[in-house]
Amino acid sequence: MQKQFSLLVATVLGLASATALADTQVRLDTNLGPITLELADKQAPQSVKNFLTYVREGFYNGTIFHRVIDGFMIQGGGFTPDFQQKKTHDPIPNEAGNTLKNRRGTVAMARTSDPNSATAQFFINVKDNTFLDHREPTPQGWGYAVFGKVIDGMDVVDKIRQTPTGSGGPGGRFSDVPVTPVVIESATVLTGSPEPASSDAAPQPAPTPTTPSKPLKESQPHD
């Protein structure tokens, strides 16, 4: 009996440990269907903490995928359907040197030409975009920090990437905007990371979108 009890305790502790070590999952419910992300808690801790802060604050609820380029990526998390730019917390350090690559289905932080300017916007790669990977710690070589991957709903991502696009926003100054808004109706933490991430910084206006200098082959994701 004692042996059976010990085995039971060991099994329960093992399951609890496995749960504690599991990477966090987040579901994005869009008007085209759900997308489930698994976050790289250990390899991109600051990016994950930052993303979860916005998720738990409800920041992404009602935002859009405002930049969609088939054969490249889909970008969202910064604007409402009428292109009101949402206020964000302070930028975070670029974790692109974490060895994670911009492969199809991975999710990464968008930013301006400043490597350390990422705030809330993110993008999902719809193909292998190796030119976005970290090469060296220079403005041109920093790359874009991958912090997770799609584990369910890649068919939804493909629907989004195939949606017709055009000019949009105030004065039509944004390009590659879906003609019919693709809305993130809600973002929800499913598993892992039970403690809310804290942030003492007050939200601030997000950086004005810019086009990075010397783009590589295709325009790069920007905040």
Short mmCIF file of C-alpha atoms in Angstrom, two decimals:
data_model
loop_
_atom_site.label_atom_id
_atom_site.label_comp_id
_atom_site.label_asym_id
_atom_site.label_seq_id
_atom_site.Cartn_x
_atom_site.Cartn_y
_atom_site.Cartn_z
CA MET A 1 0.00 0.00 0.00
CA GLN A 2 2.80 2.37 0.92
CA LYS A 3 4.51 1.62 -2.40
CA GLN A 4 1.30 2.27 -4.35
CA PHE A 5 0.78 5.54 -2.47
CA SER A 6 4.35 6.62 -3.24
CA LEU A 7 3.87 5.83 -6.92
CA LEU A 8 0.61 7.81 -6.95
CA VAL A 9 2.28 10.82 -5.32
CA ALA A 10 5.19 10.62 -7.76
CA THR A 11 2.78 10.47 -10.72
CA VAL A 12 0.78 13.46 -9.48
CA LEU A 13 3.94 15.47 -8.82
CA GLY A 14 5.25 14.53 -12.25
CA LEU A 15 2.07 15.70 -13.94
CA ALA A 16 2.10 18.92 -11.93
CA SER A 17 5.72 19.52 -12.88
CA ALA A 18 4.99 18.87 -16.56
CA THR A 19 2.08 21.32 -16.43
CA ALA A 20 4.23 23.94 -14.74
CA LEU A 21 6.90 23.54 -17.42
CA ALA A 22 4.47 23.64 -20.35
CA ASP A 23 4.78 26.64 -22.63
CA THR A 24 1.96 29.16 -22.44
CA GLN A 25 -0.79 28.96 -25.05
CA VAL A 26 -2.90 31.89 -26.24
CA ARG A 27 -5.96 31.74 -28.49
CA LEU A 28 -6.76 34.59 -30.88
CA ASP A 29 -10.42 34.46 -31.83
CA THR A 30 -10.78 36.29 -35.15
CA ASN A 31 -13.80 36.89 -37.34
CA LEU A 32 -12.31 34.29 -39.71
CA GLY A 33 -11.74 31.67 -37.01
CA PRO A 34 -9.49 30.86 -34.03
CA ILE A 35 -5.68 30.78 -34.03
CA THR A 36 -3.86 29.10 -31.14
CA LEU A 37 -0.31 30.16 -30.33
CA GLU A 38 2.26 28.35 -28.21
CA LEU A 39 4.69 30.86 -26.71
CA ALA A 40 8.42 30.31 -26.20
CA ASP A 41 8.45 31.13 -22.49
CA LYS A 42 12.08 30.15 -21.94
CA GLN A 43 13.66 31.30 -25.19
CA ALA A 44 11.91 34.67 -25.43
CA PRO A 45 10.91 35.53 -21.83
CA GLN A 46 10.66 39.30 -22.21
CA SER A 47 8.72 39.13 -25.46
CA VAL A 48 6.34 36.55 -23.99
CA LYS A 49 5.84 38.55 -20.77
CA ASN A 50 5.15 41.66 -22.85
CA PHE A 51 2.67 39.86 -25.11
CA LEU A 52 0.84 38.30 -22.15
CA THR A 53 0.56 41.69 -20.47
CA TYR A 54 -1.34 43.02 -23.48
CA VAL A 55 -3.45 39.85 -23.72
CA ARG A 56 -4.47 40.03 -20.06
CA GLU A 57 -5.25 43.74 -20.32
CA GLY A 58 -7.63 43.03 -23.21
CA PHE A 59 -5.49 45.25 -25.43
CA TYR A 60 -5.82 43.06 -28.52
CA ASN A 61 -9.59 42.66 -28.27
CA GLY A 62 -11.15 44.49 -31.21
CA THR A 63 -7.87 45.18 -33.02
CA ILE A 64 -7.22 44.21 -36.62
CA PHE A 65 -4.66 42.56 -38.84
CA HIS A 66 -3.86 45.82 -40.58
CA ARG A 67 -1.04 44.64 -42.86
CA VAL A 68 -1.39 41.46 -44.89
CA ILE A 69 1.07 40.36 -47.56
CA ASP A 70 0.50 36.95 -49.14
CA GLY A 71 3.80 35.15 -49.46
CA PHE A 72 5.26 37.11 -46.54
CA MET A 73 3.36 37.68 -43.28
CA ILE A 74 0.21 39.00 -41.57
CA GLN A 75 0.64 41.80 -39.03
CA GLY A 76 -1.71 43.06 -36.33
CA GLY A 77 -2.20 44.12 -32.76
CA GLY A 78 -1.99 47.90 -33.00
CA PHE A 79 -5.07 49.44 -34.60
CA THR A 80 -8.84 49.42 -34.29
CA PRO A 81 -10.96 48.83 -37.42
CA ASP A 82 -11.20 52.61 -37.96
CA PHE A 83 -7.40 52.85 -37.69
CA GLN A 84 -7.20 54.44 -34.28
CA GLN A 85 -3.72 53.56 -33.02
CA LYS A 86 -3.79 52.15 -29.51
CA LYS A 87 -1.50 53.39 -26.73
CA THR A 88 1.16 50.93 -25.66
CA HIS A 89 3.62 50.32 -22.84
CA ASP A 90 7.32 51.06 -23.22
CA PRO A 91 9.28 49.23 -25.95
CA ILE A 92 11.06 46.00 -25.06
CA PRO A 93 14.57 44.73 -25.85
CA ASN A 94 14.98 42.79 -29.07
CA GLU A 95 15.32 39.04 -28.36
CA ALA A 96 15.96 38.02 -31.96
CA GLY A 97 19.26 36.42 -30.93
CA ASN A 98 17.39 33.62 -29.13
CA THR A 99 18.07 31.12 -31.99
CA LEU A 100 14.37 30.93 -32.97
CA LYS A 101 13.91 31.41 -36.71
CA ASN A 102 11.26 33.21 -38.75
CA ARG A 103 9.78 30.07 -40.25
CA ARG A 104 6.26 29.59 -41.58
CA GLY A 105 3.80 29.61 -38.70
CA THR A 106 6.03 31.41 -36.21
CA VAL A 107 4.94 34.61 -34.48
CA ALA A 108 7.37 37.50 -33.98
CA MET A 109 7.45 41.06 -32.70
CA ALA A 110 6.96 43.86 -35.23
CA ARG A 111 9.01 47.03 -34.80
CA THR A 112 10.27 50.17 -36.51
CA SER A 113 13.78 50.48 -37.96
CA ASP A 114 15.03 50.76 -34.35
CA PRO A 115 15.84 47.16 -33.30
CA ASN A 116 14.59 47.80 -29.75
CA SER A 117 11.29 49.51 -30.57
CA ALA A 118 8.81 46.59 -30.38
CA THR A 119 5.71 47.28 -28.29
CA ALA A 120 2.41 45.48 -28.99
CA GLN A 121 2.29 44.70 -32.70
CA PHE A 122 3.21 41.22 -33.88
CA PHE A 123 3.22 39.26 -37.10
CA ILE A 124 2.77 35.65 -38.16
CA ASN A 125 5.08 34.39 -40.89
CA VAL A 126 3.18 32.72 -43.73
CA LYS A 127 6.39 31.39 -45.30
CA ASP A 128 10.00 30.88 -44.23
CA ASN A 129 11.40 34.43 -43.99
CA THR A 130 15.04 33.74 -43.22
CA PHE A 131 16.07 37.30 -44.10
CA LEU A 132 14.26 38.43 -40.92
CA ASP A 133 16.47 36.26 -38.69
CA HIS A 134 19.14 37.63 -36.36
CA ARG A 135 22.59 37.82 -37.94
CA GLU A 136 24.54 40.27 -35.80
CA PRO A 137 23.86 42.95 -33.12
CA THR A 138 23.75 45.88 -35.54
CA PRO A 139 20.77 47.98 -36.71
CA GLN A 140 20.77 46.09 -40.02
CA GLY A 141 21.44 42.64 -38.58
CA TRP A 142 19.35 42.42 -35.42
CA GLY A 143 16.41 40.75 -37.07
CA TYR A 144 12.90 40.20 -35.69
CA ALA A 145 12.31 38.35 -32.43
CA VAL A 146 10.32 35.13 -32.74
CA PHE A 147 8.46 34.36 -29.50
CA GLY A 148 6.04 31.60 -30.43
CA LYS A 149 4.35 29.56 -33.13
CA VAL A 150 0.90 28.63 -34.40
CA ILE A 151 -0.10 25.16 -33.15
CA ASP A 152 -3.70 25.26 -34.37
CA GLY A 153 -5.51 27.45 -36.89
CA MET A 154 -2.89 27.77 -39.61
CA ASP A 155 -5.80 27.34 -42.02
CA VAL A 156 -7.20 30.57 -40.58
CA VAL A 157 -3.84 32.28 -41.06
CA ASP A 158 -3.93 31.15 -44.69
CA LYS A 159 -7.44 32.58 -45.08
CA ILE A 160 -6.18 35.90 -43.77
CA ARG A 161 -3.12 35.97 -46.04
CA GLN A 162 -5.36 35.36 -49.08
CA THR A 163 -7.81 38.15 -48.27
CA PRO A 164 -7.97 40.99 -50.85
CA THR A 165 -5.99 44.08 -49.79
CA GLY A 166 -5.54 47.70 -50.80
CA SER A 167 -4.86 51.14 -49.37
CA GLY A 168 -6.50 52.03 -46.07
CA GLY A 169 -6.43 54.18 -42.99
CA PRO A 170 -6.52 58.00 -42.86
CA GLY A 171 -5.86 59.34 -46.34
CA GLY A 172 -5.11 55.84 -47.56
CA ARG A 173 -1.58 56.13 -46.17
CA PHE A 174 -1.40 52.44 -45.22
CA SER A 175 -0.80 49.77 -47.84
CA ASP A 176 -1.64 46.05 -47.81
CA VAL A 177 -4.78 46.64 -45.72
CA PRO A 178 -7.51 43.97 -45.95
CA VAL A 179 -10.51 45.33 -47.85
CA THR A 180 -12.78 43.60 -45.32
CA PRO A 181 -11.38 44.09 -41.79
CA VAL A 182 -9.88 41.00 -40.18
CA VAL A 183 -10.65 41.52 -36.49
CA ILE A 184 -9.12 39.91 -33.42
CA GLU A 185 -12.34 39.66 -31.44
CA SER A 186 -10.59 38.40 -28.31
CA ALA A 187 -7.24 37.09 -27.09
CA THR A 188 -7.24 34.56 -24.24
CA VAL A 189 -4.53 32.82 -22.21
CA LEU A 190 -5.30 29.09 -22.29
CA THR A 191 -2.47 27.40 -20.37
CA GLY A 192 0.77 28.12 -18.55
CA SER A 193 2.12 31.32 -16.98
CA PRO A 194 -0.58 31.59 -14.28
CA GLU A 195 0.74 34.78 -12.69
CA PRO A 196 -0.23 38.00 -14.49
CA ALA A 197 2.73 39.84 -15.91
CA SER A 198 3.14 43.24 -14.29
CA SER A 199 4.09 46.52 -15.88
CA ASP A 200 4.61 49.78 -14.03
CA ALA A 201 4.93 51.81 -17.20
CA ALA A 202 1.93 53.84 -18.27
CA PRO A 203 0.70 53.25 -21.82
CA GLN A 204 2.12 55.64 -24.37
CA PRO A 205 1.37 56.35 -28.03
CA ALA A 206 2.88 53.69 -30.25
CA PRO A 207 5.66 54.80 -32.62
CA THR A 208 4.48 56.20 -35.93
CA PRO A 209 4.77 53.44 -38.55
CA THR A 210 7.91 53.79 -40.60
CA THR A 211 9.54 51.88 -43.40
CA PRO A 212 12.94 50.51 -42.34
CA SER A 213 15.90 51.75 -44.34
CA LYS A 214 17.47 49.30 -46.79
CA PRO A 215 14.63 46.76 -46.84
CA LEU A 216 15.66 43.20 -47.68
CA LYS A 217 13.89 41.82 -50.76
CA GLU A 218 10.47 42.50 -49.23
CA SER A 219 9.22 45.26 -46.98
CA GLN A 220 9.90 44.30 -43.38
CA PRO A 221 7.30 44.13 -40.61
CA HIS A 222 7.15 47.43 -38.75
CA ASP A 223 5.32 48.81 -35.77
#
